[in-house]
Tab-separated table of C-alpha atoms and ligand atoms in Angstrom:
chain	number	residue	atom	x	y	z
A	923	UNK	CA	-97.887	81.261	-61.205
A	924	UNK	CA	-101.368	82.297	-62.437
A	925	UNK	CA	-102.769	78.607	-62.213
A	926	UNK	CA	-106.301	79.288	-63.235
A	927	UNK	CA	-104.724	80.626	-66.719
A	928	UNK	CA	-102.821	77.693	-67.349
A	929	UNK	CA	-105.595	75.199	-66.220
A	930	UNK	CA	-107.896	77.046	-68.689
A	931	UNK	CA	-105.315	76.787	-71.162
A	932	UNK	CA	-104.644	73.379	-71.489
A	933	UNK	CA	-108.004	72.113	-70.384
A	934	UNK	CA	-106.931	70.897	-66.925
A	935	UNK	CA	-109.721	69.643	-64.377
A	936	UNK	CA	-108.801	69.588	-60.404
A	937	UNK	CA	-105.555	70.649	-59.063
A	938	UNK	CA	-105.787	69.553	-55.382
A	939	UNK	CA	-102.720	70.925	-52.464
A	940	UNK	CA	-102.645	68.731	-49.656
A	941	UNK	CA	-100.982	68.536	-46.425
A	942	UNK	CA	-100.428	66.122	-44.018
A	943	UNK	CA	-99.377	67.730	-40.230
A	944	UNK	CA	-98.481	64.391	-38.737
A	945	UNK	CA	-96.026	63.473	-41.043
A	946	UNK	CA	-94.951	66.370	-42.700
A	947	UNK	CA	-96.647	65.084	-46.290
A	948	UNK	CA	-96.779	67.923	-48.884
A	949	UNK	CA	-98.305	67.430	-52.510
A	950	UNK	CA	-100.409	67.988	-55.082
A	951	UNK	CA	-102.688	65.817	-57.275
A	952	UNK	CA	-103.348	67.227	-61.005
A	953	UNK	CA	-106.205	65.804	-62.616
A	954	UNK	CA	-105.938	66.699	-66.416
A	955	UNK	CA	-108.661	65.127	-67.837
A	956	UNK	CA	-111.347	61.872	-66.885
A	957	UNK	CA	-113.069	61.984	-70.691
A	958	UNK	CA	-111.517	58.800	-71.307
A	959	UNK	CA	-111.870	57.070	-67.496
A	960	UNK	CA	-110.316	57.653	-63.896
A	961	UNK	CA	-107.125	59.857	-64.126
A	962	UNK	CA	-104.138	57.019	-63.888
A	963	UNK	CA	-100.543	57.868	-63.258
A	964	UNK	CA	-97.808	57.655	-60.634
A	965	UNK	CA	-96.245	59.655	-57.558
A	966	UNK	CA	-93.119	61.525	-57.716
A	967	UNK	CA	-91.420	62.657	-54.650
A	968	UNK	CA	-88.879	65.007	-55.127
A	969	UNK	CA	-87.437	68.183	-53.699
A	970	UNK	CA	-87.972	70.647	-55.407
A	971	UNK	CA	-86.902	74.259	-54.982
A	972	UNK	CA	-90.310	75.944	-54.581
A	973	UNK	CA	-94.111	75.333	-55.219
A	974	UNK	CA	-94.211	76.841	-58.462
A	975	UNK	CA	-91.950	74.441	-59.733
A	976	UNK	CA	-93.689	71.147	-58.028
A	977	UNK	CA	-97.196	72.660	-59.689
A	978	UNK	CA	-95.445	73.229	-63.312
A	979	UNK	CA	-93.810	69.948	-63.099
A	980	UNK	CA	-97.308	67.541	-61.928
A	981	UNK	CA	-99.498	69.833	-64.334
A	982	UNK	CA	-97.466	68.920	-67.529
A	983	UNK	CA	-96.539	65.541	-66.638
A	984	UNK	CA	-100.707	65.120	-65.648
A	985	UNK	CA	-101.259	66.237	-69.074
A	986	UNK	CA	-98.964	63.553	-70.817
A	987	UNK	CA	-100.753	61.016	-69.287
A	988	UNK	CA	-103.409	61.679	-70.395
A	989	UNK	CA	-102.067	61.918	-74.173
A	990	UNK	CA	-100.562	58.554	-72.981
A	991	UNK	CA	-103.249	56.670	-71.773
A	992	UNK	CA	-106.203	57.925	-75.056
A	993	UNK	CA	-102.888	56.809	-77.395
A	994	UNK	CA	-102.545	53.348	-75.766
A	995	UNK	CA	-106.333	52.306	-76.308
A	996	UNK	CA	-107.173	52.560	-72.436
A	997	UNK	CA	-110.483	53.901	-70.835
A	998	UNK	CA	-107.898	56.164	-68.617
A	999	UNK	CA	-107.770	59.803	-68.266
A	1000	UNK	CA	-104.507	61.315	-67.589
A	1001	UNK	CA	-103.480	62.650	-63.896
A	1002	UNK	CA	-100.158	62.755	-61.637
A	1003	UNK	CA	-99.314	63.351	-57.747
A	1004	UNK	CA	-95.844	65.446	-56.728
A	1005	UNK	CA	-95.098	65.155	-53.702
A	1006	UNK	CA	-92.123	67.864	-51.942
A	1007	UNK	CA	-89.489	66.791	-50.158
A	1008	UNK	CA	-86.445	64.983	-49.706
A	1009	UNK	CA	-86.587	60.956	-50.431
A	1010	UNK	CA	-83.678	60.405	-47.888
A	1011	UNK	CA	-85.441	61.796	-45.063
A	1012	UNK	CA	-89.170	61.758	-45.771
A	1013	UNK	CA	-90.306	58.133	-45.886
A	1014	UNK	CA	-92.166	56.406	-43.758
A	1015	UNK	CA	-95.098	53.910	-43.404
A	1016	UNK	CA	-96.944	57.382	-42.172
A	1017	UNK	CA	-95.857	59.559	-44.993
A	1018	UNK	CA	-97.429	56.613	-47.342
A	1019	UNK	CA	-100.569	56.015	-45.641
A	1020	UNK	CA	-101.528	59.363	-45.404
A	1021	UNK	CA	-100.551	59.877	-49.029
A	1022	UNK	CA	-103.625	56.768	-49.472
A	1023	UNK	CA	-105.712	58.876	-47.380
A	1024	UNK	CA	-105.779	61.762	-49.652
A	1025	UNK	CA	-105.989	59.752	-52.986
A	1026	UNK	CA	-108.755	58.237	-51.342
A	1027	UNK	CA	-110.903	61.184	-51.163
A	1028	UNK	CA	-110.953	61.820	-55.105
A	1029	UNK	CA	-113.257	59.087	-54.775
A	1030	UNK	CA	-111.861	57.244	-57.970
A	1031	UNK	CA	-111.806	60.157	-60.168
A	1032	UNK	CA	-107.283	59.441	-59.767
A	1033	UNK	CA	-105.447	56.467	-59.599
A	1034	UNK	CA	-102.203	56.267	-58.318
A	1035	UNK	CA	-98.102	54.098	-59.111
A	1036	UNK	CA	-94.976	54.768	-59.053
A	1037	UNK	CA	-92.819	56.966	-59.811
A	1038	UNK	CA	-89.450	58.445	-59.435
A	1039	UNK	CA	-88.415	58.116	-55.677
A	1040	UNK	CA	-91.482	55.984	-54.978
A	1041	UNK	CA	-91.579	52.061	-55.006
A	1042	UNK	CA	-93.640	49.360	-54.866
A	1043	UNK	CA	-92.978	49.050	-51.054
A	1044	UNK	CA	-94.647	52.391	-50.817
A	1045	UNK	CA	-97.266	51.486	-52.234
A	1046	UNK	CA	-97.644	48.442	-50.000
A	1047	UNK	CA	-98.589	51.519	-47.441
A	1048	UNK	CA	-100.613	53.538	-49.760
A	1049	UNK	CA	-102.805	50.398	-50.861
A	1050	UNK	CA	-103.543	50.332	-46.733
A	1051	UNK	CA	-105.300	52.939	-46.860
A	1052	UNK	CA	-107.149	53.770	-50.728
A	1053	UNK	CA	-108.819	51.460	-53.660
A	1054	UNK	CA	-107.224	53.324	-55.879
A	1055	UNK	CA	-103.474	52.277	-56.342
A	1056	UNK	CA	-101.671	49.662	-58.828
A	1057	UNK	CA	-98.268	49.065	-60.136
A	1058	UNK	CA	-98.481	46.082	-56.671
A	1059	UNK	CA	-95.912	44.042	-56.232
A	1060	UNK	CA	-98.456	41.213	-55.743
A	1061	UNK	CA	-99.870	42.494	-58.444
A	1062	UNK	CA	-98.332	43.151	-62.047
A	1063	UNK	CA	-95.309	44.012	-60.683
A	1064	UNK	CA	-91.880	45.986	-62.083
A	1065	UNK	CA	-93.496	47.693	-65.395
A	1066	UNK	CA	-90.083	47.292	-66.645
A	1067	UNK	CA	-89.832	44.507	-68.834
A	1068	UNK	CA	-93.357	45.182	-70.539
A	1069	UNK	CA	-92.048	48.860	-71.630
A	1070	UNK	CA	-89.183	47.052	-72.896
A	1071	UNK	CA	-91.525	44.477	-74.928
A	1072	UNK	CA	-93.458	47.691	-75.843
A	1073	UNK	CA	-90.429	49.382	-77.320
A	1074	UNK	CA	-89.822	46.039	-79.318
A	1075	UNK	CA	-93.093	45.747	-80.688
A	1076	UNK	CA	-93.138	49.655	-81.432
A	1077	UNK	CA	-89.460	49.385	-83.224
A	1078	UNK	CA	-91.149	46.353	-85.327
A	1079	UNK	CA	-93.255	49.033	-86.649
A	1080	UNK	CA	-90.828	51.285	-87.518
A	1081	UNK	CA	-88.751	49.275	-88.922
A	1082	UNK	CA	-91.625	48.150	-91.005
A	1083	UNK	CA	-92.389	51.781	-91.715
A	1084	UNK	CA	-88.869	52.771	-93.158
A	1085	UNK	CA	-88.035	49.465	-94.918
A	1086	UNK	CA	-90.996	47.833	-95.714
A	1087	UNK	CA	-90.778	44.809	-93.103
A	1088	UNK	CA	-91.087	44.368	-89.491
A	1089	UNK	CA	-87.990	41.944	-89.049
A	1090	UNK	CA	-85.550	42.785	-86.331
A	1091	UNK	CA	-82.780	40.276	-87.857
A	1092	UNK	CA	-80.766	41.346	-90.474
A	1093	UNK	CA	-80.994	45.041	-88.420
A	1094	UNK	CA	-78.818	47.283	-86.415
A	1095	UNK	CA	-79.109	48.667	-83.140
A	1096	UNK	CA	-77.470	50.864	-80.424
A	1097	UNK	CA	-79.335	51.368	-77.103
A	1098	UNK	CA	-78.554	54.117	-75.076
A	1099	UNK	CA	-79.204	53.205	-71.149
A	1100	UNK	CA	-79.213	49.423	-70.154
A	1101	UNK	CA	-80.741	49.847	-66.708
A	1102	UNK	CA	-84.041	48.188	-66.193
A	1103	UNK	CA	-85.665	48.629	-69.544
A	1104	UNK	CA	-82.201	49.063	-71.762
A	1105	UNK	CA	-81.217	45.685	-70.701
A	1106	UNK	CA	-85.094	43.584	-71.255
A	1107	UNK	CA	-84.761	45.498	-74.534
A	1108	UNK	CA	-81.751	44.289	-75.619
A	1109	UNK	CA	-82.543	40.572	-74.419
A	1110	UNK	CA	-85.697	40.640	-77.252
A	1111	UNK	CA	-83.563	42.054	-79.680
A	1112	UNK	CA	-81.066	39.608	-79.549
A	1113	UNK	CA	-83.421	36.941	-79.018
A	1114	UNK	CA	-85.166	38.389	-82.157
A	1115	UNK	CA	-82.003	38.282	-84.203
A	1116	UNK	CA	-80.734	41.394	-84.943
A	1117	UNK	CA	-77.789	41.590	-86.677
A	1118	UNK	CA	-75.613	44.044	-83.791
A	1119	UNK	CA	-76.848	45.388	-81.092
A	1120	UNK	CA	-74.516	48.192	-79.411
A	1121	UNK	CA	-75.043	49.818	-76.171
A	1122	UNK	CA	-73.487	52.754	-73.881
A	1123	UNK	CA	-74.440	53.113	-70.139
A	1124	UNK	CA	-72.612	55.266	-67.406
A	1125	UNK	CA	-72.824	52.939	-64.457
A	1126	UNK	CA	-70.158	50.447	-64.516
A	1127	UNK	CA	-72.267	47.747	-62.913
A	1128	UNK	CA	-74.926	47.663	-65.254
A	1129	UNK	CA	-71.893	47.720	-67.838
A	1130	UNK	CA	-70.490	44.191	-66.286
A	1131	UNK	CA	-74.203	43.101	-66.087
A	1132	UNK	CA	-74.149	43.397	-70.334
A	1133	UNK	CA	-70.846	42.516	-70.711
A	1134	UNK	CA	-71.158	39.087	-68.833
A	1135	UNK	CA	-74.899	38.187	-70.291
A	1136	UNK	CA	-74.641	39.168	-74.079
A	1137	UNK	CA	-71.120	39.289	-74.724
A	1138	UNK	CA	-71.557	40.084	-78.053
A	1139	UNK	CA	-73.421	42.939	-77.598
A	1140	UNK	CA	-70.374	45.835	-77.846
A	1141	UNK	CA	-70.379	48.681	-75.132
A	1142	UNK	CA	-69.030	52.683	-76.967
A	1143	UNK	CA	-68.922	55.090	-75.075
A	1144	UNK	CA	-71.609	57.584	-74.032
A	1145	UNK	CA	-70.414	60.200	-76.290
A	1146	UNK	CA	-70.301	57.765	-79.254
A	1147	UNK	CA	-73.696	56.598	-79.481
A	1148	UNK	CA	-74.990	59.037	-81.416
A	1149	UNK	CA	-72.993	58.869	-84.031
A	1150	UNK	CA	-73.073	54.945	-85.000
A	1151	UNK	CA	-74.122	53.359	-88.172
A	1152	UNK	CA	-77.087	51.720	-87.319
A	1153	UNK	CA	-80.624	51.339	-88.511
A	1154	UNK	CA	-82.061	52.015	-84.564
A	1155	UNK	CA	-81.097	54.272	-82.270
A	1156	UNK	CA	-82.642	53.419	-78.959
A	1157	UNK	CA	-82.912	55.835	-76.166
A	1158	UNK	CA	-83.310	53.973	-73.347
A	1159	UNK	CA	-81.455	56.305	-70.446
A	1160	UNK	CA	-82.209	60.389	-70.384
A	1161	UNK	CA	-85.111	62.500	-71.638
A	1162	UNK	CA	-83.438	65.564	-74.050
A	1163	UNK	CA	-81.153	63.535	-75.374
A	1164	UNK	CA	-82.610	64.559	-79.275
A	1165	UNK	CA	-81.181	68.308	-79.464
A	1166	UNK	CA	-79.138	70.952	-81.634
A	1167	UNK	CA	-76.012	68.735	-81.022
A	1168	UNK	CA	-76.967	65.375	-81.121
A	1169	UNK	CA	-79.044	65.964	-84.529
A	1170	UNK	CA	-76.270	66.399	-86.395
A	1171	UNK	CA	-74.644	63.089	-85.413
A	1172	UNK	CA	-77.191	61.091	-85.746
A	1173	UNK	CA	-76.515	58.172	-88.681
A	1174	UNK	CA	-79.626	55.762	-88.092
A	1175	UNK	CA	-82.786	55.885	-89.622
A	1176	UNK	CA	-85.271	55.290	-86.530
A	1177	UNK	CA	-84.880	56.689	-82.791
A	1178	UNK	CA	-87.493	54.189	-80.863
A	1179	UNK	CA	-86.988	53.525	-77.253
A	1180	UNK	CA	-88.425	53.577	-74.003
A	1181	UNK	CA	-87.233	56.923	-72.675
A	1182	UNK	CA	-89.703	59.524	-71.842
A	1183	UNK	CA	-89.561	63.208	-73.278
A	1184	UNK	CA	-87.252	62.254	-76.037
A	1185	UNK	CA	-86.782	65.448	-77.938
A	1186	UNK	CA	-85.133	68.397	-75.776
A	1187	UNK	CA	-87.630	70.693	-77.753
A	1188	UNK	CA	-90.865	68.473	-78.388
A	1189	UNK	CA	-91.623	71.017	-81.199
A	1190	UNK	CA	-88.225	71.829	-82.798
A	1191	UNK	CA	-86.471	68.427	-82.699
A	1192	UNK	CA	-89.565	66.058	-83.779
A	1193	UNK	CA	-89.736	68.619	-86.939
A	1194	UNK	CA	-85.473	68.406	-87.270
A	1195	UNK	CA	-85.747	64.524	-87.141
A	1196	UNK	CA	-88.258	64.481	-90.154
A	1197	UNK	CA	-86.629	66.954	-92.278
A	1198	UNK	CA	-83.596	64.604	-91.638
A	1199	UNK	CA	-85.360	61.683	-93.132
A	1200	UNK	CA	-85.564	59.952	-89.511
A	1201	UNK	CA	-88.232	58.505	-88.007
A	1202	UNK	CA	-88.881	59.223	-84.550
A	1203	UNK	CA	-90.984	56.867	-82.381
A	1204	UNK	CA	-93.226	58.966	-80.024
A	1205	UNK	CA	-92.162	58.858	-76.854
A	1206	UNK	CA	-95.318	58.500	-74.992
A	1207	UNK	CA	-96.997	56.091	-77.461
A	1208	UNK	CA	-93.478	53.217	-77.431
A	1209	UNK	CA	-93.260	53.503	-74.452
A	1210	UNK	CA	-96.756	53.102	-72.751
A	1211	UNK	CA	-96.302	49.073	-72.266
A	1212	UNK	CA	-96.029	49.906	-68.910
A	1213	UNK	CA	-99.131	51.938	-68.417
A	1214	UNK	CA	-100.812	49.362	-70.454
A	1215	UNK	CA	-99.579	46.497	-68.015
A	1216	UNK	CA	-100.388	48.593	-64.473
A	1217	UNK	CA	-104.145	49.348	-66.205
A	1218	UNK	CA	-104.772	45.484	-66.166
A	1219	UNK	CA	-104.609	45.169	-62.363
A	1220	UNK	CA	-107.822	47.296	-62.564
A	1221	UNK	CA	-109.599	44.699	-64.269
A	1222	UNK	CA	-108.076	41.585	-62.460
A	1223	UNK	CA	-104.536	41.317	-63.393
A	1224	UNK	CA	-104.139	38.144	-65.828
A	1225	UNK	CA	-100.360	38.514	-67.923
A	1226	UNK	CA	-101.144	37.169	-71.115
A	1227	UNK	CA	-103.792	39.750	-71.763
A	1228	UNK	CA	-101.356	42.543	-70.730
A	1229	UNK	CA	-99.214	41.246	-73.374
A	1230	UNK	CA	-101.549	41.329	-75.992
A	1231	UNK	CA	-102.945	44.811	-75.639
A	1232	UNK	CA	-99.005	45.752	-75.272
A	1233	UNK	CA	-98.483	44.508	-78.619
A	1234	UNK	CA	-100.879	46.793	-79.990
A	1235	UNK	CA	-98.204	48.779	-80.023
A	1236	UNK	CA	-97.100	48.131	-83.381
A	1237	UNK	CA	-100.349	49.011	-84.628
A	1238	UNK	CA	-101.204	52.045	-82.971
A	1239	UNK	CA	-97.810	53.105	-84.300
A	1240	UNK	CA	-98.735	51.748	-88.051
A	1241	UNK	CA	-101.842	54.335	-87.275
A	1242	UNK	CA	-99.587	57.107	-86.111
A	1243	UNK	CA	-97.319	57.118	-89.039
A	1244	UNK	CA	-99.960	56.703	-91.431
A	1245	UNK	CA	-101.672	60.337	-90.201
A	1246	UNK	CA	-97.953	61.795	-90.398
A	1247	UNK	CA	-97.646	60.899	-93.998
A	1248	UNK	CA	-100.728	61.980	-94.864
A	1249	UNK	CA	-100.741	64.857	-93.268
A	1250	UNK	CA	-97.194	65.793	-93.588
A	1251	UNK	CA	-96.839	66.716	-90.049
A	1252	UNK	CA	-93.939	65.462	-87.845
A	1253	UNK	CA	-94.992	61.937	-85.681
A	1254	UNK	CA	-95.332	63.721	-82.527
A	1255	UNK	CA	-97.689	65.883	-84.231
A	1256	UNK	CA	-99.334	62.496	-85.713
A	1257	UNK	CA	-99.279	61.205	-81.867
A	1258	UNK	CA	-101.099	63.708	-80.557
A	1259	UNK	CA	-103.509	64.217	-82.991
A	1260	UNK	CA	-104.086	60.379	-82.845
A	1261	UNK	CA	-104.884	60.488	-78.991
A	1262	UNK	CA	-107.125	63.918	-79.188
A	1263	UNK	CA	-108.711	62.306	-81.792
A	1264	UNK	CA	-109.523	59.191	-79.640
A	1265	UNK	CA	-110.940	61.803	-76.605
A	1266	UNK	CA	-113.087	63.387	-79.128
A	1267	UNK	CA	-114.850	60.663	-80.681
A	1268	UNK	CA	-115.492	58.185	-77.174
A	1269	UNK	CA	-116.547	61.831	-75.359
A	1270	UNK	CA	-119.362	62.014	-78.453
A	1271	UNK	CA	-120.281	58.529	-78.390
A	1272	UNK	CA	-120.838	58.707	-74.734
A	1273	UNK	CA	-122.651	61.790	-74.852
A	1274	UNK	CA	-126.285	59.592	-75.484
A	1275	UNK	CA	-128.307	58.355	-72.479
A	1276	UNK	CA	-127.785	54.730	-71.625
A	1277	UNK	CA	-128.950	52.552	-68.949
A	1278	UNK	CA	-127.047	50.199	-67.350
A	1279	UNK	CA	-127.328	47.233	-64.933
B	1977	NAD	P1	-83.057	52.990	-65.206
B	1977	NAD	O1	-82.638	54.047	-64.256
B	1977	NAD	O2	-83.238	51.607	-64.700
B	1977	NAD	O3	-82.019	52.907	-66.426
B	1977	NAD	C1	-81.469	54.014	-67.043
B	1977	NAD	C2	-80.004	53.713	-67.273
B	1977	NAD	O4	-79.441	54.751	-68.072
B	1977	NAD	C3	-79.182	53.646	-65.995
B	1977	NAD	O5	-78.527	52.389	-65.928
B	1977	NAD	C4	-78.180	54.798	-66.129
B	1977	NAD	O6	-76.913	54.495	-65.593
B	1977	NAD	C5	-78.121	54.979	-67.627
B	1977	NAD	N1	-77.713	56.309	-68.058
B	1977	NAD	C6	-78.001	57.506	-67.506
B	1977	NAD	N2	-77.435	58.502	-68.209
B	1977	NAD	C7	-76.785	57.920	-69.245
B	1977	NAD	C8	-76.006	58.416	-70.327
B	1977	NAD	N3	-75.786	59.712	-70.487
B	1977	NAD	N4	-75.503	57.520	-71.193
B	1977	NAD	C9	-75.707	56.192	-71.037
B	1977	NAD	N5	-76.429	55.683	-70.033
B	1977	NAD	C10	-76.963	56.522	-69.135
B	1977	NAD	O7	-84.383	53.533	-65.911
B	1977	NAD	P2	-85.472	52.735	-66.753
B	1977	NAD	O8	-86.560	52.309	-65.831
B	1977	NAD	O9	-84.815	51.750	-67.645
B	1977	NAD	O10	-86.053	53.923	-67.629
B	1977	NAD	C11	-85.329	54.474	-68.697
B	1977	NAD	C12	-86.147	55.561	-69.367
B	1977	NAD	O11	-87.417	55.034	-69.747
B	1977	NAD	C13	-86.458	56.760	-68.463
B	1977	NAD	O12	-86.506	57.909	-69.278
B	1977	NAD	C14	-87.852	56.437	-67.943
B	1977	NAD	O13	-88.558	57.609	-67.590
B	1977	NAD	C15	-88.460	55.791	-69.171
B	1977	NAD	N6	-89.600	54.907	-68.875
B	1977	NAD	C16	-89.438	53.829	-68.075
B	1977	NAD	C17	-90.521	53.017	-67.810
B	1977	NAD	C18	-90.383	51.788	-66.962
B	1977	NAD	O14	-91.295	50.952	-66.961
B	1977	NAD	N7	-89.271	51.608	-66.270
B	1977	NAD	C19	-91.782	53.319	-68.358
B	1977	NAD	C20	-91.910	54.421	-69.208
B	1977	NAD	C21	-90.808	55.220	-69.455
């Protein structure tokens, strides 16, 4: 792939290959963009066919953090490590620490968590060996259940958007996924009232897990979800899951969950979900709770103020719509002109000479 094409394209900073010989260790750190702050986001080890695909895959999912992180309100640019090979075999309190040794030399300029494949026990080993690693376990923890309260606070705001108040009672809602953040999600919704909640999942554990804790919460199966009559429909499982087919099913009036890369074409389906009168919940601004909850450990970790700047949610999301209807532009449109907007004006206010300290 001609990588200094794409880098010039889309505005990308530092693309950096590293190897490791003791342990085998093979990735690549993408720094997007530091406007904002240190690049922030996590490492994904997975095996993929060839380089060209690992360096396509950490340069686009670099570049939604950093969309991610200027959306949320954080001083955080946007950056992401791949790492190649197989997570069976590859593991080891080596492999980790040498993967700290390399974020280490960025100096600051990346920040590392988790991601697919890599868990907080890994990062026990990375943390040996860089500053420059959250998403602890002795730190904030599983990001899970603050997504999930991100989602709710971000479906308050829709529903507010579509029928003129925030309240979850009285409201409809089927939730596709009840793994980690399907389940937290449909523990505040009940506990918030709503007036059904429905759910689907594929793994017949996490269906007895529902089943036995909110047995009035009805399971349909996976096929079925899209089609319910219900206010919410709340991906919570698979990115692509808005496409061609599922479009036409659809019955609610809001698709808000915590699932990343929602629409199969970001383009094509946002603009099919407005022209169908729904309202879609951008991906990477519902679901940043998170983000928002890791980027606390790097100012000493304290929960309650997590929570708070997670429930700015809503109003980032108020903010959002607001620039879609005005603008008549679909809200992942909205979203990103939102977050670019946030780059631009912070990069010119910082542009002055101050000193500090
Ligand atoms: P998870 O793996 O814990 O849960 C996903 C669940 O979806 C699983 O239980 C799985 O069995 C189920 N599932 C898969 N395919 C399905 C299908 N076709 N129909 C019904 N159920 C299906 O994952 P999670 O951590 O809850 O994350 C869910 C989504 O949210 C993912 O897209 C993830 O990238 C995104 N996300 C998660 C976080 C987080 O903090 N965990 C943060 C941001 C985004």
């Amino acid at each position: 792939m001609k990588k200094f094409e794409y880098m010039e394209k889309y505005g990308y900073e530092q693309l950096v290959f590293f190897h490791d010989e003791a342990t085998g260790l093979k990735g690549i750190t993408c720094i997007h963009n530091t406007q904002l702050g240190p690049s922030l986001g996590g490492t994904r080890l997975w095996n993929y066919d060839n380089e060209d695909e690992a360096t396509i895959d950490v340069l686009r999912l670099a570049r939604g953090m950093t969309f991610k992180a200027a959306a949320a309100g954080l001083n955080l640019g946007g950056g992401k490590t791949v790492l190649i090979g197989d997570a069976e075999n590859v593991k080891s309190e080596g492999y980790f620490r040498a993967l700290g040794r390399y974020v280490q030399t960025l100096n600051g300029r990346y920040i590392t968590a988790e991601d697919i494949n890599v868990g907080t026990k890994d990062l026990d080993f990375v943390n040996m060996e860089t500053d420059y690693v959250v998403g602890l376990a002795h730190k904030s923890g599983n990001p899970s259940p603050k997504t999930a309260l991100g989602a709710f606070h971000g479906i308050r705001a829709s529903l507010k958007a579509v029928f003129g108040s925030s309240k979850i009672e009285g409201k409809t809602f089927a939730v596709q996924g009840a793994g980690q953040t399907g389940d937290f999600l449909i523990g505040y919704l009940r506990e918030a009232k709503a007036k059904k909640i429905y759910f689907t999942e594929i793994n017949d554990k996490h269906i007895k897990k529902i089943n036995e804790k909110y047995p009035d919460v009805d399971f349909v199966k996976p096929d079925d979800i899209y089609g319910l009559d219900v206010d919410v429909f709340a991906p919570c499982a698979l990115g692509a899951v808005i496409n061609d087919k599922t479009i036409k099913q659809l019955q609610c009036k809001i698709v808000a969950g915590t699932a990343n890369n929602v629409p199969e074409d970001e383009e094509k389906h946002s603009q099919a979900l407005k022209d169908k009168g729904i309202l879609y919940a951008p991906d990477f601004v519902i679901n940043a709770g998170g983000l928002i909850n890791v980027y606390h450990e790097l100012q000493g970790y304290n929960e309650n103020n997590a929570v708070n700047d997670i429930k700015k949610i809503y109003d980032r999301l108020d903010a959002i719509y607001t620039i879609a209807r005005d603008n008549d532009v679909h809200t992942q449109q909205a979203a990103l002109m939102f977050a670019e907007e946030r780059i631009k004006l912070i990069s010119r206010v910082r542009s002055n000479f101050v000193k500090r300290g």
